[in-house]
Amino acid sequence: NYKENGKPAAIHYGTGSIAGFFSEDSVTVGDLVVKDQEFIEATKEPGLTFMVAKFDGILGLGFQEISVGNAVPVCMIKQGLISDPVFSFWFNRHAGEGEGGEIVFGGMDPNHYKGNHTYVPVTQKGYWQFNMGDVLVDGKSTGFCKGGCAAIADSGTSLLAGPTAIITEINEKIGAAGVVSQECKTVVSQYGQQILALLLAETQPAKICSQVGLCTF
């Protein structure tokens, strides 16, 4: 069923980017087969995130309104593959356990939550955007969302993103590491010795960047 479309494509994310071309094929998810699914074959993946994390691919689950090339997201519902139009995520906060998380199409895994979910309407099609009334830490208001604010639940990231000063304060309250400092630590741990050796050899910064693969295209 594979068909090469050839139409060029590029996506810029908050922490990297990809470039490549569109193709079409059947996509298998578990025991479900989505037919004639348009997707991007990535030929370039610059950015630190793609280097330090081990990606096989990116599965976009936003609305078609914001998709590159107006591509239709994986269309299990339209093809009648799942009866309940729901997908759900579980992230394992214990990184050393081997199982990073789980995605369920067509329902929710009761092993990974207690109580009931709160459903809110999507306020703007594109991302999964909704209105948020407040930000609580340990049950206490932070005051960062007085009068309400817009929020986005993004399946493509485990980061907390927002105004820098506010996110820094929230990270401090919940004991989380900022993405820039965490990326810096990761680069130093993996490439520190190589970068130091190149610096001592008076190598030009652009060449160092290129040799360790951290340059964008």
CSV table of C-alpha atoms in Angstrom, one decimal, residues 12 27 31 35 39 50 58 63 69 75 81 87 132 138 153 166 173 177 184 193:
chain,number,residue,atom,x,y,z
A,12,HIS,CA,9.3,23.4,13.7
A,27,VAL,CA,-0.3,2.2,9.7
A,31,ASP,CA,-3.8,-4.8,16.3
A,35,LYS,CA,-5.4,2.4,5.8
A,39,PHE,CA,2.6,10.7,7.0
A,50,PHE,CA,16.2,14.3,18.9
A,58,ILE,CA,6.2,11.4,16.1
A,63,PHE,CA,-6.6,18.8,15.0
A,69,GLY,CA,0.1,20.1,4.6
A,75,CYS,CA,-8.0,8.4,11.4
A,81,LEU,CA,-11.6,1.0,14.1
A,87,PHE,CA,-7.5,8.5,23.4
A,132,MET,CA,-8.4,27.0,33.1
A,138,ASP,CA,-0.6,21.4,47.3
A,153,ALA,CA,-3.0,19.8,26.8
A,166,ILE,CA,5.7,31.9,36.3
A,173,LYS,CA,7.3,24.6,44.0
A,177,ALA,CA,14.0,20.9,36.5
A,184,CYS,CA,22.5,21.6,29.4
A,193,GLN,CA,34.8,15.7,27.2
